[in-house]
Short mmCIF file of C-alpha atoms in Angstrom, two decimals:
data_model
loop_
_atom_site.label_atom_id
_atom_site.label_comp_id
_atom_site.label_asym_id
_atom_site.label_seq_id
_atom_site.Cartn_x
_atom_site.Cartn_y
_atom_site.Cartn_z
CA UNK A 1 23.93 6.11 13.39
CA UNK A 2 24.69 9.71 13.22
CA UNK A 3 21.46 11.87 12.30
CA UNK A 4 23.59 14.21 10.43
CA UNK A 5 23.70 11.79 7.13
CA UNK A 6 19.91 11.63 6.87
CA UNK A 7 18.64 13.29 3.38
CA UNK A 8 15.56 13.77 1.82
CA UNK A 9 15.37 14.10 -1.36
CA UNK A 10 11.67 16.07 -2.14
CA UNK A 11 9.60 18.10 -3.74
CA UNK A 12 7.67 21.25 -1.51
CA UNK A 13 4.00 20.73 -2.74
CA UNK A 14 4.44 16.80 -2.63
CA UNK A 15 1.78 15.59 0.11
CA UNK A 16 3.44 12.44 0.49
CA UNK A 17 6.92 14.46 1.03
CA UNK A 18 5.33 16.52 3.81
CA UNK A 19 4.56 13.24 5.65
CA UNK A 20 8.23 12.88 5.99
CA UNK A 21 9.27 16.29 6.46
CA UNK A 22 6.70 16.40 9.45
CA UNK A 23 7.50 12.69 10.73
CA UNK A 24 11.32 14.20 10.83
CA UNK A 25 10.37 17.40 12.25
CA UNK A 26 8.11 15.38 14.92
CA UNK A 27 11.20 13.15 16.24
CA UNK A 28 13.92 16.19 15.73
CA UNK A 29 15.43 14.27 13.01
CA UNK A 30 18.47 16.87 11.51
CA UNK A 31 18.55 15.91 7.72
CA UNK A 32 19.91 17.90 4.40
CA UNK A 33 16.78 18.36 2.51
CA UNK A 34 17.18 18.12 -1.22
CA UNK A 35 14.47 20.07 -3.34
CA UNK A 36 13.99 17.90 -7.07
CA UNK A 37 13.22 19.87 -9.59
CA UNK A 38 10.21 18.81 -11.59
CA UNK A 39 9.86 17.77 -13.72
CA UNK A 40 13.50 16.38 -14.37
CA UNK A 41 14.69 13.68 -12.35
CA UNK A 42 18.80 13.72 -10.82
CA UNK A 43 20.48 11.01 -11.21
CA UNK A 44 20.70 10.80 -7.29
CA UNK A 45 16.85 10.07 -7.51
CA UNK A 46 16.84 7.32 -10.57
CA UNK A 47 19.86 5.31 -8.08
CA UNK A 48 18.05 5.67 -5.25
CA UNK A 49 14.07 4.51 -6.59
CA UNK A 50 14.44 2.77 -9.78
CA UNK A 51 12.04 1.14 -9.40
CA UNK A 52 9.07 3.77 -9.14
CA UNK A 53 11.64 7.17 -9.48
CA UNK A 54 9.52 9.07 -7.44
CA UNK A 55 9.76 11.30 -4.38
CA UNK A 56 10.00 11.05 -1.05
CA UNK A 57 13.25 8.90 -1.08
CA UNK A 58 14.77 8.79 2.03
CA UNK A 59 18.84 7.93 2.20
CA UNK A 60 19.96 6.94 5.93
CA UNK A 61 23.74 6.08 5.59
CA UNK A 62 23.89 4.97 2.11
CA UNK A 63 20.89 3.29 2.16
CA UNK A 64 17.42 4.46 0.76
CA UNK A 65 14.21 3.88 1.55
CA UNK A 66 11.40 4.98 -0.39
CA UNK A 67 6.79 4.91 -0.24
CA UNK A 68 6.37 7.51 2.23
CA UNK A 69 4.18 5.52 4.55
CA UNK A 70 6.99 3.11 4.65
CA UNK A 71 9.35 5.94 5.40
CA UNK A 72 6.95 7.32 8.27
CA UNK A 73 7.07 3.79 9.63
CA UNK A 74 10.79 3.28 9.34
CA UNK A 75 11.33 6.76 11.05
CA UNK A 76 9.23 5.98 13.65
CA UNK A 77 10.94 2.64 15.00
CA UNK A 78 14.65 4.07 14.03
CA UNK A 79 14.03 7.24 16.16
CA UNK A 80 11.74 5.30 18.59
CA UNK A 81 13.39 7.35 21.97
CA UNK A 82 12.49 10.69 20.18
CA UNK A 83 8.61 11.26 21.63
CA UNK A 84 5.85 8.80 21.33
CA UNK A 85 5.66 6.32 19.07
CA UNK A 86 3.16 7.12 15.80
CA UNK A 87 1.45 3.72 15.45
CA UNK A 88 -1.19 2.79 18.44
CA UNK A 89 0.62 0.07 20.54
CA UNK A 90 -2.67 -2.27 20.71
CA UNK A 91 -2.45 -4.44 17.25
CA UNK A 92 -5.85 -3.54 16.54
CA UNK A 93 -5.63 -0.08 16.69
CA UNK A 94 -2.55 -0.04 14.71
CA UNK A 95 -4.68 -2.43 12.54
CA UNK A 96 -7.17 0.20 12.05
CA UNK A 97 -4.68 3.09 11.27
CA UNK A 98 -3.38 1.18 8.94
CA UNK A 99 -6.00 0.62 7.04
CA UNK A 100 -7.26 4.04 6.94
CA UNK A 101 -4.43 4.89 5.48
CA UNK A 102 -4.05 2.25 2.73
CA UNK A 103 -7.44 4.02 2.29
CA UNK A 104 -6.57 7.19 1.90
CA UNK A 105 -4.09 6.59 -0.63
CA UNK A 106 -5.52 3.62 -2.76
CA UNK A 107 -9.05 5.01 -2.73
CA UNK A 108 -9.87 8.52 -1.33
CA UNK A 109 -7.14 10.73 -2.71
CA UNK A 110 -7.13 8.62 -6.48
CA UNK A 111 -10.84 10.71 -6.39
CA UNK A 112 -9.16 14.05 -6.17
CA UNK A 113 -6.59 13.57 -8.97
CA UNK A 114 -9.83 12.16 -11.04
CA UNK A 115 -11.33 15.71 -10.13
CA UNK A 116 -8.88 17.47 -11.45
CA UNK A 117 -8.50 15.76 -14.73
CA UNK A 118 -12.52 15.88 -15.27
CA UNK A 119 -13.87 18.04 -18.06
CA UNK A 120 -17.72 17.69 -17.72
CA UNK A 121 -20.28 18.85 -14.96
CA UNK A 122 -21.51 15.26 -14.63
CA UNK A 123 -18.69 13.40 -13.90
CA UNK A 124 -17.57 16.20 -11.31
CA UNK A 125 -20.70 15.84 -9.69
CA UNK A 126 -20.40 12.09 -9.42
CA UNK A 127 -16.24 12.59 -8.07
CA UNK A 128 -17.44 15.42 -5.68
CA UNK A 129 -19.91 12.87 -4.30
CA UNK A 130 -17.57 10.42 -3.53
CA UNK A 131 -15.12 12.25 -2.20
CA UNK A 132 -17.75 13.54 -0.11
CA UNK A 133 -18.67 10.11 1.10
CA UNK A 134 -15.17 8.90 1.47
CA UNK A 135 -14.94 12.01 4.02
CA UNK A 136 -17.79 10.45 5.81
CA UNK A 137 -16.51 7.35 6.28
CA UNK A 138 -13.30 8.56 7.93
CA UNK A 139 -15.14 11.06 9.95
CA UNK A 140 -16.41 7.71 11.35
CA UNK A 141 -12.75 6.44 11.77
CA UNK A 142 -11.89 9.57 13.45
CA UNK A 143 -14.44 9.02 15.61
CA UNK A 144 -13.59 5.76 16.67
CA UNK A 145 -9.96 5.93 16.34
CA UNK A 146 -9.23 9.55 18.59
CA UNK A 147 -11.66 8.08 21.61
CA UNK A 148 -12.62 11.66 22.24
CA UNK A 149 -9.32 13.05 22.31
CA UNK A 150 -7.60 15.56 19.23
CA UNK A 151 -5.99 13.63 17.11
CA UNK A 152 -6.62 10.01 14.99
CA UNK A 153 -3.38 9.27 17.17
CA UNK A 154 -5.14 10.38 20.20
CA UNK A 155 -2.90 12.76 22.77
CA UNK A 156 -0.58 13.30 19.84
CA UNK A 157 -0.21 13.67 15.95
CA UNK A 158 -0.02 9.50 14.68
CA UNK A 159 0.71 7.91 11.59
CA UNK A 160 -3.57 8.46 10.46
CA UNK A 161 -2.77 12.17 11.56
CA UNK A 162 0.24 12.14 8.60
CA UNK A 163 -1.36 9.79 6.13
CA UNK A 164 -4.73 12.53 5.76
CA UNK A 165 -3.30 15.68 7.35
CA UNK A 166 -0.97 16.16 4.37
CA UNK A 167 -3.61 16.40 1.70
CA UNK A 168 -5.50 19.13 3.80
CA UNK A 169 -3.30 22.13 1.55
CA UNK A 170 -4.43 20.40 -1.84
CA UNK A 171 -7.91 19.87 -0.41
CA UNK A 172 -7.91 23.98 0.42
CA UNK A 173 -6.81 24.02 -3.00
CA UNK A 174 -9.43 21.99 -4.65
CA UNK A 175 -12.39 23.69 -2.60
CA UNK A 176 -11.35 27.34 -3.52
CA UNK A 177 -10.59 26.38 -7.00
CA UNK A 178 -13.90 24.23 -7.53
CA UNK A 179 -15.85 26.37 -5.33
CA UNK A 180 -17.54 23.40 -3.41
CA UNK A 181 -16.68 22.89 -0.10
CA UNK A 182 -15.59 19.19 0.60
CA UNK A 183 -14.72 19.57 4.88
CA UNK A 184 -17.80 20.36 5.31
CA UNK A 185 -18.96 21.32 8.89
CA UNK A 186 -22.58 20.02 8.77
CA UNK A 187 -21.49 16.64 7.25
CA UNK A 188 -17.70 15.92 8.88
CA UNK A 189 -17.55 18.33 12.01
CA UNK A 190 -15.13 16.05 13.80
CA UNK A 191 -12.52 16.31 11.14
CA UNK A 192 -13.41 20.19 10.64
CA UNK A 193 -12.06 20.80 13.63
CA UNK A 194 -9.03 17.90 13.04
CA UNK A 195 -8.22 19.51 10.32
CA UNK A 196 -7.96 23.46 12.01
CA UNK A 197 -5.75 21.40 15.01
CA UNK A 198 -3.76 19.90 12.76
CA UNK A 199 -2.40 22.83 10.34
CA UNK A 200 -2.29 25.13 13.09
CA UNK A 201 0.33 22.06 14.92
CA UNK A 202 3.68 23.61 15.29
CA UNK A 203 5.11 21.00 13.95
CA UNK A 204 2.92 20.73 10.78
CA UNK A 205 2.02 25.08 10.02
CA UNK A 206 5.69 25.11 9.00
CA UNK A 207 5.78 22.24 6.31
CA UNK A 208 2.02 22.43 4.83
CA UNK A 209 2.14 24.70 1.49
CA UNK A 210 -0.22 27.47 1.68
CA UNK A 211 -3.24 26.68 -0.31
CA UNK A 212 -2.90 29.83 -3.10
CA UNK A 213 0.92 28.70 -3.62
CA UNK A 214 -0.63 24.88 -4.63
CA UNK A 215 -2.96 26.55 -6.60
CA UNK A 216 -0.12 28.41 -8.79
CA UNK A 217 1.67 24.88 -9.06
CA UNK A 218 -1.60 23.38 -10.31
CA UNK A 219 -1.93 26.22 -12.97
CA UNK A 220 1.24 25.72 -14.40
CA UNK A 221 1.17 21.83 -14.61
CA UNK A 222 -2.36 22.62 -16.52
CA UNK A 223 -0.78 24.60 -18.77
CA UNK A 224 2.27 22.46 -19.51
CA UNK A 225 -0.32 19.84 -20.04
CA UNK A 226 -2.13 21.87 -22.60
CA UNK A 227 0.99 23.14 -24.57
CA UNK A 228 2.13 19.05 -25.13
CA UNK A 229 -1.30 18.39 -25.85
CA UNK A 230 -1.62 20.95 -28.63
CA UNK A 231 1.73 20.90 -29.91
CA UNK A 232 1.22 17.36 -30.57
CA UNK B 1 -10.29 -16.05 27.28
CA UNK B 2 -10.34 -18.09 24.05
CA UNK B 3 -9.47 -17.42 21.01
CA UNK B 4 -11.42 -17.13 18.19
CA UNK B 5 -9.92 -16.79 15.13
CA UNK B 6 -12.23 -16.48 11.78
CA UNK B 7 -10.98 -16.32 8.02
CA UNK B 8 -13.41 -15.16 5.36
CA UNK B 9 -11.79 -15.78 2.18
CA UNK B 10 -12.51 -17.73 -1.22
CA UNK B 11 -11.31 -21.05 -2.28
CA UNK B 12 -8.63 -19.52 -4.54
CA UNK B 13 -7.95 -15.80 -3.59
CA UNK B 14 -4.27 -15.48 -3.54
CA UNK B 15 -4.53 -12.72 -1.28
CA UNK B 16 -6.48 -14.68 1.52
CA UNK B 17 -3.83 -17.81 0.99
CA UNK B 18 -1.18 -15.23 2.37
CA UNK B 19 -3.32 -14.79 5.69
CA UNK B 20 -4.10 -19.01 5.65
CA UNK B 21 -0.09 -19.03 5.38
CA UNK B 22 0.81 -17.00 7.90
CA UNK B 23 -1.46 -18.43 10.41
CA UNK B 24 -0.47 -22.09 9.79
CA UNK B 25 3.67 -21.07 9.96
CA UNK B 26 2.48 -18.85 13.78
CA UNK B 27 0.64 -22.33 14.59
CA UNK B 28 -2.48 -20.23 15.29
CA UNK B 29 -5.60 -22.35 15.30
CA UNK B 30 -8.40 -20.81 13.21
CA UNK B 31 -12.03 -21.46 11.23
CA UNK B 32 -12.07 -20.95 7.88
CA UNK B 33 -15.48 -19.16 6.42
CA UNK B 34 -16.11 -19.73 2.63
CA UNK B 35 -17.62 -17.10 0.60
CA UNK B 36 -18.99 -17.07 -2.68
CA UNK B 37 -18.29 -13.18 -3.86
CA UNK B 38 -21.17 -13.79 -6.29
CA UNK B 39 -23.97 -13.59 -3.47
CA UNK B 40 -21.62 -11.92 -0.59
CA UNK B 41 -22.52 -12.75 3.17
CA UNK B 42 -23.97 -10.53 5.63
CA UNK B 43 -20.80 -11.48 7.54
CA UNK B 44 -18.68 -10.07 4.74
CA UNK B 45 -20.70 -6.99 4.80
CA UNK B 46 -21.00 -6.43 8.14
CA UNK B 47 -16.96 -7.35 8.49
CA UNK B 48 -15.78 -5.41 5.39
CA UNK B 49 -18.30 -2.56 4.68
CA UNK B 50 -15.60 -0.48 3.03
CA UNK B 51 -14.23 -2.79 0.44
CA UNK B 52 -16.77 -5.80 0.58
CA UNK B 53 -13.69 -8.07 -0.59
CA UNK B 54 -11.91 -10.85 1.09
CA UNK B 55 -9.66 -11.83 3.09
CA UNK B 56 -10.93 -10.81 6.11
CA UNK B 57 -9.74 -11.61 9.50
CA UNK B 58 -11.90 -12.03 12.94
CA UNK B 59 -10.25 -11.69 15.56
CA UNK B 60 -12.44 -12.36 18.72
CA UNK B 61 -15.21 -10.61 17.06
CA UNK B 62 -12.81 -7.46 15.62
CA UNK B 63 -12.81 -7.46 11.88
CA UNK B 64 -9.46 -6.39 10.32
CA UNK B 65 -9.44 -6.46 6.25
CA UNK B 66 -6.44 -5.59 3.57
CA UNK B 67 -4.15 -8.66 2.82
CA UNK B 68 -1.05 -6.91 4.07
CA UNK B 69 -2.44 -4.75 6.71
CA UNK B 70 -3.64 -8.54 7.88
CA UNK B 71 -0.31 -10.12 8.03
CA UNK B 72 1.04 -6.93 9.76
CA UNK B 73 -1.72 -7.75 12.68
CA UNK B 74 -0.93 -11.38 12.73
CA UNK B 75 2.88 -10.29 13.28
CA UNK B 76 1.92 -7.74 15.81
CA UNK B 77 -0.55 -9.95 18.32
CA UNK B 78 1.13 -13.11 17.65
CA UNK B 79 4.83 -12.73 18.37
CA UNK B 80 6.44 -16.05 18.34
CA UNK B 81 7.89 -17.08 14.90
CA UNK B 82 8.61 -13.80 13.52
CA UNK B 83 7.68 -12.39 9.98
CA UNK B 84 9.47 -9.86 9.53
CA UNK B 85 13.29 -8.98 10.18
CA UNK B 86 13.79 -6.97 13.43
CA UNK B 87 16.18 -4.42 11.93
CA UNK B 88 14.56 -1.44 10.46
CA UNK B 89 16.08 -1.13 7.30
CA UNK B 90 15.36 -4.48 6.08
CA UNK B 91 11.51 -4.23 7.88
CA UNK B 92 11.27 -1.19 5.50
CA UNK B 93 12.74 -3.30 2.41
CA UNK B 94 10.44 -6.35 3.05
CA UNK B 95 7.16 -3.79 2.90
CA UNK B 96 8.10 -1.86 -0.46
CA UNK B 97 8.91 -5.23 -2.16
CA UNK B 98 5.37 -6.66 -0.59
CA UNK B 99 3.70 -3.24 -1.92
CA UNK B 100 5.48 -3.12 -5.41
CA UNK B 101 3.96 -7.10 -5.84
CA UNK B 102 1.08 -5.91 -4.92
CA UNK B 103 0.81 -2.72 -6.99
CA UNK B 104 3.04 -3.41 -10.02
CA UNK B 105 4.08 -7.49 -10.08
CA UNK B 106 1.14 -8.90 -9.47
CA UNK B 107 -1.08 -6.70 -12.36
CA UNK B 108 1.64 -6.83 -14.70
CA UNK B 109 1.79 -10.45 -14.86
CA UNK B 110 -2.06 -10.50 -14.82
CA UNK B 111 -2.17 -8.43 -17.95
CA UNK B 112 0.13 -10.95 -19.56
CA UNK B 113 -1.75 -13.68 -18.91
CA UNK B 114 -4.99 -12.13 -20.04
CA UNK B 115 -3.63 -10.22 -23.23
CA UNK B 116 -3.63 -12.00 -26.71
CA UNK B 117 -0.94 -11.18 -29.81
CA UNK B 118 0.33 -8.20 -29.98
CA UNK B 119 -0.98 -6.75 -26.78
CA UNK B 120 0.44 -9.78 -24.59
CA UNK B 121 4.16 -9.00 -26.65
CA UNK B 122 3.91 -5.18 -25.23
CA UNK B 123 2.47 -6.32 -21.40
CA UNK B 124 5.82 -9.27 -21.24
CA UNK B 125 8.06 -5.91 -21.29
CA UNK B 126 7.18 -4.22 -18.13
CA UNK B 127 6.43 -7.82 -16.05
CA UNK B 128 9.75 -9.08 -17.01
CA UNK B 129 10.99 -5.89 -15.71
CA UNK B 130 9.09 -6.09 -12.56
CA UNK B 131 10.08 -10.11 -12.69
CA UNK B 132 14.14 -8.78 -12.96
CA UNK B 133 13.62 -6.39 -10.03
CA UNK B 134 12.60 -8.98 -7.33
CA UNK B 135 14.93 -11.98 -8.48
CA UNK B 136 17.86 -9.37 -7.53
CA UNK B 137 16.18 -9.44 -4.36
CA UNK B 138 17.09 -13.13 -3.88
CA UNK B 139 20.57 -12.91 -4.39
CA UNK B 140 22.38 -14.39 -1.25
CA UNK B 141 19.14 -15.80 0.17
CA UNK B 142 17.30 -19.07 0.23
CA UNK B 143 13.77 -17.14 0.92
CA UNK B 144 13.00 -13.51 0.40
CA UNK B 145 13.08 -13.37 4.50
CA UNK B 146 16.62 -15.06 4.80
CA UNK B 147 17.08 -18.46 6.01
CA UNK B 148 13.61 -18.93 6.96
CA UNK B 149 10.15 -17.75 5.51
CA UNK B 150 9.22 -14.36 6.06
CA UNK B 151 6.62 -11.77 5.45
CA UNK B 152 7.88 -10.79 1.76
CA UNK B 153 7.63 -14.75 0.77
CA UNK B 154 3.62 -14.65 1.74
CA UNK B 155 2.85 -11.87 -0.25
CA UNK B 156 5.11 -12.78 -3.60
CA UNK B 157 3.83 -16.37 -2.53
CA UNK B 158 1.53 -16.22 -5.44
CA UNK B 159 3.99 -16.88 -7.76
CA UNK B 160 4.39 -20.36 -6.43
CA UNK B 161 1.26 -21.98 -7.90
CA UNK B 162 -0.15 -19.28 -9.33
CA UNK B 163 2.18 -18.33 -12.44
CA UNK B 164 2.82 -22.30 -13.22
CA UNK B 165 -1.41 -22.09 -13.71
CA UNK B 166 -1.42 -19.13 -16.01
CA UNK B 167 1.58 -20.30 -17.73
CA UNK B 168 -0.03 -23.78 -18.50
CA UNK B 169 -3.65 -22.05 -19.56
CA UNK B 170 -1.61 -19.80 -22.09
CA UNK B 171 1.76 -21.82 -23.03
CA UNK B 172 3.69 -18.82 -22.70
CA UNK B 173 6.36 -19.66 -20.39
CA UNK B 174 7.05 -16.40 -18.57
CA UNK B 175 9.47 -17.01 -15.76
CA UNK B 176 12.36 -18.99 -17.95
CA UNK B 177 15.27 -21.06 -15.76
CA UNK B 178 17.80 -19.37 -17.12
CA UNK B 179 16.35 -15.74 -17.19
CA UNK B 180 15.04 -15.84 -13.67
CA UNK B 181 16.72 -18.68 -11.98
CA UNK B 182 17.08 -17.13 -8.33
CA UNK B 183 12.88 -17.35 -9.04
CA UNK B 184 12.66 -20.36 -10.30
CA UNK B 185 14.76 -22.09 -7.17
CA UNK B 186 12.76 -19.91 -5.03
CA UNK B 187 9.49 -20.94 -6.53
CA UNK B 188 10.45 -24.70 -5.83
CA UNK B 189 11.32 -24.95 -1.89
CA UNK B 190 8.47 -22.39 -1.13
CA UNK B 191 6.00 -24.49 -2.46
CA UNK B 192 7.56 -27.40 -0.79
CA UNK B 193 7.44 -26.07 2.44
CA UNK B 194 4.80 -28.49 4.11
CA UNK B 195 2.46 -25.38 5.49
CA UNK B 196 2.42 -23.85 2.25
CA UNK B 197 2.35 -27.49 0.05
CA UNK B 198 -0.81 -28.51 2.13
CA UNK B 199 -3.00 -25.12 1.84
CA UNK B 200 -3.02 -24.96 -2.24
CA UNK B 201 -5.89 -24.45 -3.91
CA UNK B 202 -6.57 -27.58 -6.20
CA UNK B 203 -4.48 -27.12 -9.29
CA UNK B 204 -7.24 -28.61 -11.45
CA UNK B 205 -9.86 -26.33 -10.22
CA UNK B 206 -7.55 -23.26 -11.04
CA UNK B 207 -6.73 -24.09 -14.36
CA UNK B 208 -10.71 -24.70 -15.41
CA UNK B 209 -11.25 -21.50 -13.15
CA UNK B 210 -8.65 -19.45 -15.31
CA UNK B 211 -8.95 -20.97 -18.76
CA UNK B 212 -12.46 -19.44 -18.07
CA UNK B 213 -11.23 -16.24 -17.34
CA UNK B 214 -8.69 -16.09 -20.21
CA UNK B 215 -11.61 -16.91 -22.57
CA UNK B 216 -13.62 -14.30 -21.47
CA UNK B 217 -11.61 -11.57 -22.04
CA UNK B 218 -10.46 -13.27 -25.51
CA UNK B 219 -14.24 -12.93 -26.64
CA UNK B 220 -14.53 -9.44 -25.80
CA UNK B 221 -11.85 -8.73 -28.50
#
């Protein structure tokens, strides 16, 4: 199928649109990249994911796909002669990347939109903690998963890579706006230095939003959150 | 080198009947290890330190946990009998509708089932929604994988036995002939097919089991 009808309909400080944009960018993908406004939703967007209306959506042809992991995945084995392939080839591996990310998103980054949305010292402390020791657990994974090499994928940015990699601009975020310093050096060294690889990747410095930008977005949704809570 | 293939689940986790199914349609051989999630194994432990839930799966000695991250192993190492469709687009279709029973279907019927009066009148509008979505994914097919089983079946497979239980412990009949019939045809010749008829849970057991359950949260009113 021709490349040239691949959209993506998006939003620029969505983490889990960057995974696509860098997946695409990664396999030299050519698609038409449509920016959604937030908060409204285009009718283009209700057709294509009515059942969650959320971005990424992905449209291939006429048909959509939607779930950015399950985009990543779907890119991957469409565009499989376009560079290596993201998942490990041994089932186990690929077991393990998986899982990580299911991770990532059902458990680790739910923490950070808790963090956000917490008023009192206390229960920051207690969010901050396990954020913390959700970082230690996939320093582990990195670890085990890289065998020594730069990347969760190993030679080469993989689908573990994506899945974390794309929350490292709202992690920036969260550190300089809470002050506290979650990649922490002394306790996750290995991904430290993941993390420097990774948004310094050609691929990847070009799609990441720059922390202070994130930090404006983050601002304004607090603010529209404030103005519908008092005007209630 | 032999095989060894080890399933820690429960007697009636729906999530760890997916992995039973799977391995029983693959004709892969395998012990099953029972666990009582009240006083948790070392084996669990050790296998699952992360979540501490079932299923898990042993695979000579490798531990791999998550229901559908399971099944995507299974598929991977055991080739023969295929679970999924080989054509991308419809590989990507079968894992959002497995997610979305996972994330939305499955919890949305749950809260049905475990809501009284009012409450249960306001959780029956986003599970027959949910409930609407996947029969349209049955139109033209016998199973959600075709003309044969496939990975999308196992993980909506929970329907099969499951929703008839709930149903009887609450007399609310929530997926109606003529609303859902697609579902309700669907419901029948999955649970017929002999690997799936023969690993059930007894249907006794799960109606004492969520009778309990349904009671419990009724006194906490």
């Amino acid at each position: 199928m021709a490349t040239s009808d691949v959209k993506l309909l998006g939003a620029w400080p969505s983490p889990y649109v960057n995974r696509v944009q860098i997946v695409l960018k990664l396999k030299s993908v050519d698609y038409e990249y449509m920016e959604q406004s937030f908060p409204g939703k285009s009718e283009l967007l209700l057709k294509s994911n009515p059942v969650y209306k959320k971005i990424p959506v992905l449209i291939h042809g006429d048909k959509p796909i939607c779930e950015s992991l399950i985009i990543v995945q779907y890119i991957d084995e469409v565009w499989n002669k376009n560079g290596p392939s993201l998942l490990p080839s041994d089932p186990y591996d690929c077991a393990m990347a998986r899982f990580w990310a299911a991770y990532i998103d059902d458990k680790w980054f739910p923490i950070m939109g808790e963090l956000r949305k917490a008023q009192e010292e206390e229960a920051k402390a207690t969010l901050i903690k396990q954020a913390a020791e959700g970082l230690v657990l996939l320093e582990e994974a990195f670890l085990k998963c890289s065998k020594g090499k730069d990347y969760f994928g190993g030679e080469s940015i993989g689908y573990l890579d994506i899945a974390l990699g794309s929350f490292l601009g709202w992690i920036k975020a969260g550190e300089i706006m809470s002050g506290v310093k979650l990649l922490d050096e002394t306790k996750t060294p290995g991904l430290v230095q993941w993390a420097q690889r990774f948004c310094s990747n050609d691929v990847v410095k070009d799609v990441l939003p720059e922390p202070e930008k994130l930090i404006e977005v983050l601002k304004m949704i607090q603010a529209r959150l404030k103005a519908a809570a008092t005007s209630t | 080198m032999a095989e060894e293939v080890k399933l820690i689940r429960t007697w009636s986790s729906p999530f760890a009947l997916r992995i039973v199914w799977a391995l029983k349609l693959k004709g892969i051989e395998f012990e099953t290890v029972l666990e009582d999630l009240a006083s948790k194994s070392p084996l669990l432990l050790q296998s699952n330190p992360v979540h501490k839930k079932v299923p898990v799966l042993v695979h000579n000695g490798k531990p791999v946990s998550e229901s559908l991250v399971i099944l995507e192993y299974i598929e991977e190492t055991w080739k023969e009998k295929p679970l999924l469709p080989e054509d991308p687009y419809e590989k990507a279709s079968s894992r959002f509708w497995a997610k979305f029973s996972d994330e939305k279907l499955l919890p949305s019927v749950w809260t049905v089932f475990i809501s009284q009066g009012n409450k249960q009148e306001e959780a029956l509008v986003p599970a027959l929604e949910n409930l609407q979505f996947i029969e349209e994914q049955l139109e033209g097919k016998k199973f959600f994988g075709g003309e044969k089983i496939g990975l999308l079946d196992l993980a909506i497979g929970w329907m099969a036995d499951m929703v008839s239980v709930l149903e009887e412990v609450t007399g609310l009949k929530l997926i109606q002939e003529d609303k859902f019939p697609l579902l309700s045809a669907w419901i029948e010749i999955f649970a017929d097919v002999p690997e799936i008829k023969e690993s059930g849970a007894p249907r006794e057991k799960l109606i004492s089991k969520f009778q309990a359950i349904r009671d419990a949260y009724a006194a906490t009113k």
